[in-house]
PDB file of N, CA and C in Angstrom:
ATOM      1  N   MET A   3      -0.191   8.145  11.887  1.00  0.00           N
ATOM      2  CA  MET A   3      -0.860   8.902  10.852  1.00  0.00           C
ATOM      3  C   MET A   3       0.188   9.351   9.830  1.00  0.00           C
ATOM      4  N   ILE A   4      -0.190   9.268   8.568  1.00  0.00           N
ATOM      5  CA  ILE A   4       0.665   9.737   7.481  1.00  0.00           C
ATOM      6  C   ILE A   4      -0.135  10.738   6.664  1.00  0.00           C
ATOM      7  N   GLU A   5       0.431  11.910   6.463  1.00  0.00           N
ATOM      8  CA  GLU A   5      -0.159  12.914   5.587  1.00  0.00           C
ATOM      9  C   GLU A   5       0.870  13.274   4.531  1.00  0.00           C
ATOM     10  N   LEU A   6       0.414  13.350   3.292  1.00  0.00           N
ATOM     11  CA  LEU A   6       1.292  13.681   2.173  1.00  0.00           C
ATOM     12  C   LEU A   6       0.758  14.899   1.442  1.00  0.00           C
ATOM     13  N   TYR A   7       1.659  15.787   1.033  1.00  0.00           N
ATOM     14  CA  TYR A   7       1.293  16.843   0.100  1.00  0.00           C
ATOM     15  C   TYR A   7       1.731  16.343  -1.264  1.00  0.00           C
ATOM     16  N   ILE A   8       0.751  16.056  -2.123  1.00  0.00           N
ATOM     17  CA  ILE A   8       1.028  15.505  -3.444  1.00  0.00           C
ATOM     18  C   ILE A   8       0.717  16.565  -4.480  1.00  0.00           C
ATOM     19  N   GLU A   9       1.687  16.790  -5.371  1.00  0.00           N
ATOM     20  CA  GLU A   9       1.557  17.842  -6.378  1.00  0.00           C
ATOM     21  C   GLU A   9       1.579  17.255  -7.779  1.00  0.00           C
ATOM     22  N   ASN A  10       0.676  17.753  -8.622  1.00  0.00           N
ATOM     23  CA  ASN A  10       0.654  17.430 -10.041  1.00  0.00           C
ATOM     24  C   ASN A  10       1.745  18.279 -10.696  1.00  0.00           C
ATOM     25  N   LEU A  11       2.777  17.648 -11.243  1.00  0.00           N
ATOM     26  CA  LEU A  11       3.895  18.402 -11.817  1.00  0.00           C
ATOM     27  C   LEU A  11       3.533  19.111 -13.113  1.00  0.00           C
ATOM     28  N   HIS A  12       2.465  18.682 -13.761  1.00  0.00           N
ATOM     29  CA  HIS A  12       2.034  19.325 -15.007  1.00  0.00           C
ATOM     30  C   HIS A  12       1.320  20.649 -14.721  1.00  0.00           C
ATOM     31  N   THR A  13       0.475  20.668 -13.685  1.00  0.00           N
ATOM     32  CA  THR A  13      -0.320  21.864 -13.386  1.00  0.00           C
ATOM     33  C   THR A  13       0.156  22.611 -12.143  1.00  0.00           C
ATOM     34  N   ASN A  14       1.077  22.005 -11.392  1.00  0.00           N
ATOM     35  CA  ASN A  14       1.540  22.539 -10.106  1.00  0.00           C
ATOM     36  C   ASN A  14       0.424  22.622  -9.068  1.00  0.00           C
ATOM     37  N   LYS A  15      -0.677  21.910  -9.307  1.00  0.00           N
ATOM     38  CA  LYS A  15      -1.769  21.867  -8.339  1.00  0.00           C
ATOM     39  C   LYS A  15      -1.506  20.730  -7.364  1.00  0.00           C
ATOM     40  N   GLY A  16      -1.661  21.020  -6.089  1.00  0.00           N
ATOM     41  CA  GLY A  16      -1.433  19.997  -5.084  1.00  0.00           C
ATOM     42  C   GLY A  16      -2.278  20.240  -3.863  1.00  0.00           C
ATOM     43  N   ARG A  17      -2.279  19.243  -2.966  1.00  0.00           N
ATOM     44  CA  ARG A  17      -2.997  19.384  -1.705  1.00  0.00           C
ATOM     45  C   ARG A  17      -2.561  18.300  -0.745  1.00  0.00           C
ATOM     46  N   TRP A  18      -2.957  18.469   0.512  1.00  0.00           N
ATOM     47  CA  TRP A  18      -2.669  17.500   1.561  1.00  0.00           C
ATOM     48  C   TRP A  18      -3.686  16.374   1.533  1.00  0.00           C
ATOM     49  N   PHE A  19      -3.186  15.155   1.773  1.00  0.00           N
ATOM     50  CA  PHE A  19      -4.042  13.976   1.877  1.00  0.00           C
ATOM     51  C   PHE A  19      -3.625  13.173   3.095  1.00  0.00           C
ATOM     52  N   GLU A  20      -4.615  12.716   3.843  1.00  0.00           N
ATOM     53  CA  GLU A  20      -4.351  11.799   4.948  1.00  0.00           C
ATOM     54  C   GLU A  20      -4.549  10.383   4.432  1.00  0.00           C
ATOM     55  N   LEU A  21      -3.538   9.551   4.635  1.00  0.00           N
ATOM     56  CA  LEU A  21      -3.604   8.170   4.179  1.00  0.00           C
ATOM     57  C   LEU A  21      -4.208   7.297   5.266  1.00  0.00           C
ATOM     58  N   PRO A  22      -4.853   6.201   4.903  1.00  0.00           N
ATOM     59  CA  PRO A  22      -5.027   5.700   3.543  1.00  0.00           C
ATOM     60  C   PRO A  22      -6.141   6.453   2.810  1.00  0.00           C
ATOM     61  N   ILE A  23      -5.979   6.550   1.487  1.00  0.00           N
ATOM     62  CA  ILE A  23      -6.964   7.196   0.628  1.00  0.00           C
ATOM     63  C   ILE A  23      -6.884   6.545  -0.749  1.00  0.00           C
ATOM     64  N   ASP A  24      -7.984   6.546  -1.463  1.00  0.00           N
ATOM     65  CA  ASP A  24      -8.047   5.956  -2.792  1.00  0.00           C
ATOM     66  C   ASP A  24      -7.283   6.826  -3.796  1.00  0.00           C
ATOM     67  N   TRP A  25      -6.420   6.204  -4.604  1.00  0.00           N
ATOM     68  CA  TRP A  25      -5.611   6.932  -5.582  1.00  0.00           C
ATOM     69  C   TRP A  25      -6.475   7.706  -6.572  1.00  0.00           C
ATOM     70  N   GLU A  26      -7.628   7.167  -6.948  1.00  0.00           N
ATOM     71  CA  GLU A  26      -8.508   7.872  -7.894  1.00  0.00           C
ATOM     72  C   GLU A  26      -8.996   9.189  -7.302  1.00  0.00           C
ATOM     73  N   GLU A  27      -9.234   9.216  -6.010  1.00  0.00           N
ATOM     74  CA  GLU A  27      -9.642  10.457  -5.353  1.00  0.00           C
ATOM     75  C   GLU A  27      -8.507  11.480  -5.375  1.00  0.00           C
ATOM     76  N   VAL A  28      -7.289  11.018  -5.144  1.00  0.00           N
ATOM     77  CA  VAL A  28      -6.122  11.905  -5.212  1.00  0.00           C
ATOM     78  C   VAL A  28      -6.010  12.499  -6.612  1.00  0.00           C
ATOM     79  N   LYS A  29      -6.067  11.630  -7.625  1.00  0.00           N
ATOM     80  CA  LYS A  29      -5.953  12.094  -9.011  1.00  0.00           C
ATOM     81  C   LYS A  29      -7.019  13.129  -9.335  1.00  0.00           C
ATOM     82  N   ASP A  30      -8.243  12.892  -8.875  1.00  0.00           N
ATOM     83  CA  ASP A  30      -9.336  13.819  -9.137  1.00  0.00           C
ATOM     84  C   ASP A  30      -9.086  15.170  -8.469  1.00  0.00           C
ATOM     85  N   LYS A  31      -8.647  15.151  -7.225  1.00  0.00           N
ATOM     86  CA  LYS A  31      -8.473  16.401  -6.473  1.00  0.00           C
ATOM     87  C   LYS A  31      -7.321  17.258  -6.987  1.00  0.00           C
ATOM     88  N   ILE A  32      -6.266  16.625  -7.525  1.00  0.00           N
ATOM     89  CA  ILE A  32      -5.142  17.420  -8.041  1.00  0.00           C
ATOM     90  C   ILE A  32      -5.140  17.466  -9.573  1.00  0.00           C
ATOM     91  N   GLU A  33      -6.248  16.980 -10.150  1.00  0.00           N
ATOM     92  CA  GLU A  33      -6.437  17.011 -11.607  1.00  0.00           C
ATOM     93  C   GLU A  33      -5.284  16.333 -12.337  1.00  0.00           C
ATOM     94  N   LEU A  34      -4.936  15.143 -11.880  1.00  0.00           N
ATOM     95  CA  LEU A  34      -3.837  14.371 -12.452  1.00  0.00           C
ATOM     96  C   LEU A  34      -4.386  13.410 -13.494  1.00  0.00           C
ATOM     97  N   ASP A  35      -4.010  13.617 -14.741  1.00  0.00           N
ATOM     98  CA  ASP A  35      -4.426  12.737 -15.829  1.00  0.00           C
ATOM     99  C   ASP A  35      -3.423  11.606 -15.992  1.00  0.00           C
ATOM    100  N   ASP A  36      -3.853  10.521 -16.629  1.00  0.00           N
ATOM    101  CA  ASP A  36      -2.948   9.409 -16.907  1.00  0.00           C
ATOM    102  C   ASP A  36      -1.739   9.917 -17.677  1.00  0.00           C
ATOM    103  N   GLY A  37      -0.569   9.486 -17.276  1.00  0.00           N
ATOM    104  CA  GLY A  37       0.664   9.888 -17.940  1.00  0.00           C
ATOM    105  C   GLY A  37       1.322  11.113 -17.329  1.00  0.00           C
ATOM    106  N   GLN A  38       0.580  11.877 -16.523  1.00  0.00           N
ATOM    107  CA  GLN A  38       1.177  13.038 -15.867  1.00  0.00           C
ATOM    108  C   GLN A  38       1.906  12.586 -14.605  1.00  0.00           C
ATOM    109  N   GLU A  39       2.968  13.290 -14.280  1.00  0.00           N
ATOM    110  CA  GLU A  39       3.767  12.928 -13.118  1.00  0.00           C
ATOM    111  C   GLU A  39       3.305  13.690 -11.881  1.00  0.00           C
ATOM    112  N   HIS A  40       3.526  13.064 -10.739  1.00  0.00           N
ATOM    113  CA  HIS A  40       3.222  13.690  -9.458  1.00  0.00           C
ATOM    114  C   HIS A  40       4.442  13.571  -8.556  1.00  0.00           C
ATOM    115  N   LEU A  41       4.433  14.358  -7.500  1.00  0.00           N
ATOM    116  CA  LEU A  41       5.563  14.380  -6.584  1.00  0.00           C
ATOM    117  C   LEU A  41       5.046  14.633  -5.170  1.00  0.00           C
ATOM    118  N   ILE A  42       5.625  13.948  -4.202  1.00  0.00           N
ATOM    119  CA  ILE A  42       5.344  14.238  -2.800  1.00  0.00           C
ATOM    120  C   ILE A  42       6.279  15.378  -2.411  1.00  0.00           C
ATOM    121  N   THR A  43       5.723  16.567  -2.185  1.00  0.00           N
ATOM    122  CA  THR A  43       6.567  17.727  -1.901  1.00  0.00           C
ATOM    123  C   THR A  43       6.702  18.012  -0.410  1.00  0.00           C
ATOM    124  N   ASP A  44       5.839  17.404   0.403  1.00  0.00           N
ATOM    125  CA  ASP A  44       5.943  17.557   1.852  1.00  0.00           C
ATOM    126  C   ASP A  44       5.198  16.389   2.490  1.00  0.00           C
ATOM    127  N   TYR A  45       5.469  16.140   3.752  1.00  0.00           N
ATOM    128  CA  TYR A  45       4.781  15.044   4.429  1.00  0.00           C
ATOM    129  C   TYR A  45       4.849  15.221   5.934  1.00  0.00           C
ATOM    130  N   MET A  46       3.946  14.536   6.610  1.00  0.00           N
ATOM    131  CA  MET A  46       3.979  14.417   8.060  1.00  0.00           C
ATOM    132  C   MET A  46       3.838  12.932   8.351  1.00  0.00           C
ATOM    133  N   ALA A  47       4.892  12.345   8.896  1.00  0.00           N
ATOM    134  CA  ALA A  47       4.912  10.913   9.180  1.00  0.00           C
ATOM    135  C   ALA A  47       5.960  10.652  10.256  1.00  0.00           C
ATOM    136  N   PRO A  48       5.828   9.528  10.958  1.00  0.00           N
ATOM    137  CA  PRO A  48       6.800   9.213  12.000  1.00  0.00           C
ATOM    138  C   PRO A  48       8.095   8.600  11.466  1.00  0.00           C
ATOM    139  N   PHE A  49       8.370   8.778  10.190  1.00  0.00           N
ATOM    140  CA  PHE A  49       9.584   8.261   9.560  1.00  0.00           C
ATOM    141  C   PHE A  49       9.871   9.099   8.325  1.00  0.00           C
ATOM    142  N   THR A  50      11.048   8.941   7.757  1.00  0.00           N
ATOM    143  CA  THR A  50      11.476   9.717   6.598  1.00  0.00           C
ATOM    144  C   THR A  50      10.914   9.126   5.309  1.00  0.00           C
ATOM    145  N   LEU A  51      10.461  10.007   4.417  1.00  0.00           N
ATOM    146  CA  LEU A  51       9.945   9.605   3.106  1.00  0.00           C
ATOM    147  C   LEU A  51      10.728  10.321   2.011  1.00  0.00           C
ATOM    148  N   SER A  52      10.706   9.755   0.818  1.00  0.00           N
ATOM    149  CA  SER A  52      11.309  10.429  -0.334  1.00  0.00           C
ATOM    150  C   SER A  52      10.200  11.067  -1.168  1.00  0.00           C
ATOM    151  N   HIS A  53      10.593  11.857  -2.130  1.00  0.00           N
ATOM    152  CA  HIS A  53       9.631  12.516  -3.020  1.00  0.00           C
ATOM    153  C   HIS A  53       8.927  11.530  -3.942  1.00  0.00           C
ATOM    154  N   TYR A  54       9.483  10.342  -4.081  1.00  0.00           N
ATOM    155  CA  TYR A  54       8.962   9.394  -5.067  1.00  0.00           C
ATOM    156  C   TYR A  54       8.466   8.097  -4.442  1.00  0.00           C
ATOM    157  N   GLU A  55       7.951   8.150  -3.213  1.00  0.00           N
ATOM    158  CA  GLU A  55       7.455   6.947  -2.548  1.00  0.00           C
ATOM    159  C   GLU A  55       6.309   6.322  -3.343  1.00  0.00           C
ATOM    160  N   ASN A  56       6.215   5.004  -3.251  1.00  0.00           N
ATOM    161  CA  ASN A  56       5.129   4.275  -3.897  1.00  0.00           C
ATOM    162  C   ASN A  56       3.844   4.524  -3.106  1.00  0.00           C
ATOM    163  N   PHE A  57       2.843   5.060  -3.793  1.00  0.00           N
ATOM    164  CA  PHE A  57       1.602   5.446  -3.127  1.00  0.00           C
ATOM    165  C   PHE A  57       0.897   4.251  -2.497  1.00  0.00           C
ATOM    166  N   ASN A  58       0.814   3.143  -3.209  1.00  0.00           N
ATOM    167  CA  ASN A  58       0.135   1.956  -2.678  1.00  0.00           C
ATOM    168  C   ASN A  58       0.835   1.429  -1.430  1.00  0.00           C
ATOM    169  N   GLU A  59       2.156   1.435  -1.434  1.00  0.00           N
ATOM    170  CA  GLU A  59       2.900   0.993  -0.257  1.00  0.00           C
ATOM    171  C   GLU A  59       2.664   1.934   0.926  1.00  0.00           C
ATOM    172  N   MET A  60       2.590   3.232   0.658  1.00  0.00           N
ATOM    173  CA  MET A  60       2.335   4.189   1.728  1.00  0.00           C
ATOM    174  C   MET A  60       0.937   3.996   2.310  1.00  0.00           C
ATOM    175  N   ASN A  61      -0.041   3.671   1.461  1.00  0.00           N
ATOM    176  CA  ASN A  61      -1.385   3.370   1.948  1.00  0.00           C
ATOM    177  C   ASN A  61      -1.367   2.158   2.875  1.00  0.00           C
ATOM    178  N   GLU A  62      -0.624   1.128   2.496  1.00  0.00           N
ATOM    179  CA  GLU A  62      -0.532  -0.078   3.321  1.00  0.00           C
ATOM    180  C   GLU A  62       0.109   0.234   4.674  1.00  0.00           C
ATOM    181  N   VAL A  63       1.175   1.021   4.656  1.00  0.00           N
ATOM    182  CA  VAL A  63       1.839   1.402   5.905  1.00  0.00           C
ATOM    183  C   VAL A  63       0.874   2.210   6.779  1.00  0.00           C
ATOM    184  N   ALA A  64       0.130   3.129   6.167  1.00  0.00           N
ATOM    185  CA  ALA A  64      -0.827   3.948   6.915  1.00  0.00           C
ATOM    186  C   ALA A  64      -1.906   3.076   7.549  1.00  0.00           C
ATOM    187  N   GLU A  65      -2.394   2.083   6.816  1.00  0.00           N
ATOM    188  CA  GLU A  65      -3.402   1.177   7.364  1.00  0.00           C
ATOM    189  C   GLU A  65      -2.842   0.411   8.564  1.00  0.00           C
ATOM    190  N   GLN A  66      -1.601  -0.038   8.453  1.00  0.00           N
ATOM    191  CA  GLN A  66      -0.975  -0.764   9.563  1.00  0.00           C
ATOM    192  C   GLN A  66      -0.786   0.146  10.778  1.00  0.00           C
ATOM    193  N   LEU A  67      -0.367   1.383  10.536  1.00  0.00           N
ATOM    194  CA  LEU A  67      -0.215   2.338  11.639  1.00  0.00           C
ATOM    195  C   LEU A  67      -1.552   2.609  12.317  1.00  0.00           C
ATOM    196  N   ASP A  68      -2.602   2.787  11.511  1.00  0.00           N
ATOM    197  CA  ASP A  68      -3.929   3.042  12.062  1.00  0.00           C
ATOM    198  C   ASP A  68      -4.405   1.869  12.916  1.00  0.00           C
ATOM    199  N   GLU A  69      -4.170   0.652  12.443  1.00  0.00           N
ATOM    200  CA  GLU A  69      -4.559  -0.531  13.213  1.00  0.00           C
ATOM    201  C   GLU A  69      -3.787  -0.591  14.532  1.00  0.00           C
ATOM    202  N   HIS A  70      -2.520  -0.259  14.463  1.00  0.00           N
ATOM    203  CA  HIS A  70      -1.665  -0.325  15.655  1.00  0.00           C
ATOM    204  C   HIS A  70      -2.024   0.747  16.684  1.00  0.00           C
ATOM    205  N   THR A  71      -2.336   1.942  16.209  1.00  0.00           N
ATOM    206  CA  THR A  71      -2.601   3.057  17.120  1.00  0.00           C
ATOM    207  C   THR A  71      -4.083   3.256  17.397  1.00  0.00           C
ATOM    208  N   GLY A  72      -4.952   2.579  16.639  1.00  0.00           N
ATOM    209  CA  GLY A  72      -6.386   2.757  16.815  1.00  0.00           C
ATOM    210  C   GLY A  72      -6.893   4.061  16.244  1.00  0.00           C
ATOM    211  N   HIS A  73      -6.134   4.667  15.354  1.00  0.00           N
ATOM    212  CA  HIS A  73      -6.489   5.951  14.744  1.00  0.00           C
ATOM    213  C   HIS A  73      -7.571   5.754  13.692  1.00  0.00           C
ATOM    214  N   GLN A  74      -8.535   6.645  13.666  1.00  0.00           N
ATOM    215  CA  GLN A  74      -9.569   6.642  12.637  1.00  0.00           C
ATOM    216  C   GLN A  74      -9.319   7.816  11.705  1.00  0.00           C
ATOM    217  N   GLN A  75      -9.484   7.585  10.395  1.00  0.00           N
ATOM    218  CA  GLN A  75      -9.232   8.640   9.416  1.00  0.00           C
ATOM    219  C   GLN A  75     -10.233   9.765   9.592  1.00  0.00           C
ATOM    220  N   SER A  76      -9.753  10.986   9.465  1.00  0.00           N
ATOM    221  CA  SER A  76     -10.617  12.154   9.487  1.00  0.00           C
ATOM    222  C   SER A  76     -10.494  12.878   8.161  1.00  0.00           C
ATOM    223  N   THR A  77     -11.480  13.702   7.865  1.00  0.00           N
ATOM    224  CA  THR A  77     -11.470  14.460   6.621  1.00  0.00           C
ATOM    225  C   THR A  77     -10.599  15.688   6.790  1.00  0.00           C
ATOM    226  N   ILE A  78      -9.757  15.937   5.804  1.00  0.00           N
ATOM    227  CA  ILE A  78      -8.879  17.115   5.839  1.00  0.00           C
ATOM    228  C   ILE A  78      -9.552  18.234   5.095  1.00  0.00           C
TER     229      ILE A  78
END
């Protein structure tokens, strides 16, 4: 399981997301408009992440982990 705290750097609004999740849903929840920057300010994962990880790649890794462990996504 991978959980990320993603923050909108323009508004400082952020929240926790369990991956995999659709990027449009993330943008909507943290009110991230096109051109605004975001940052991963915290995470829970079985490996080290940086503040600037590629979101699509993290979704792919989360899907692979879920397949391997049999984990089903839950709502946070």
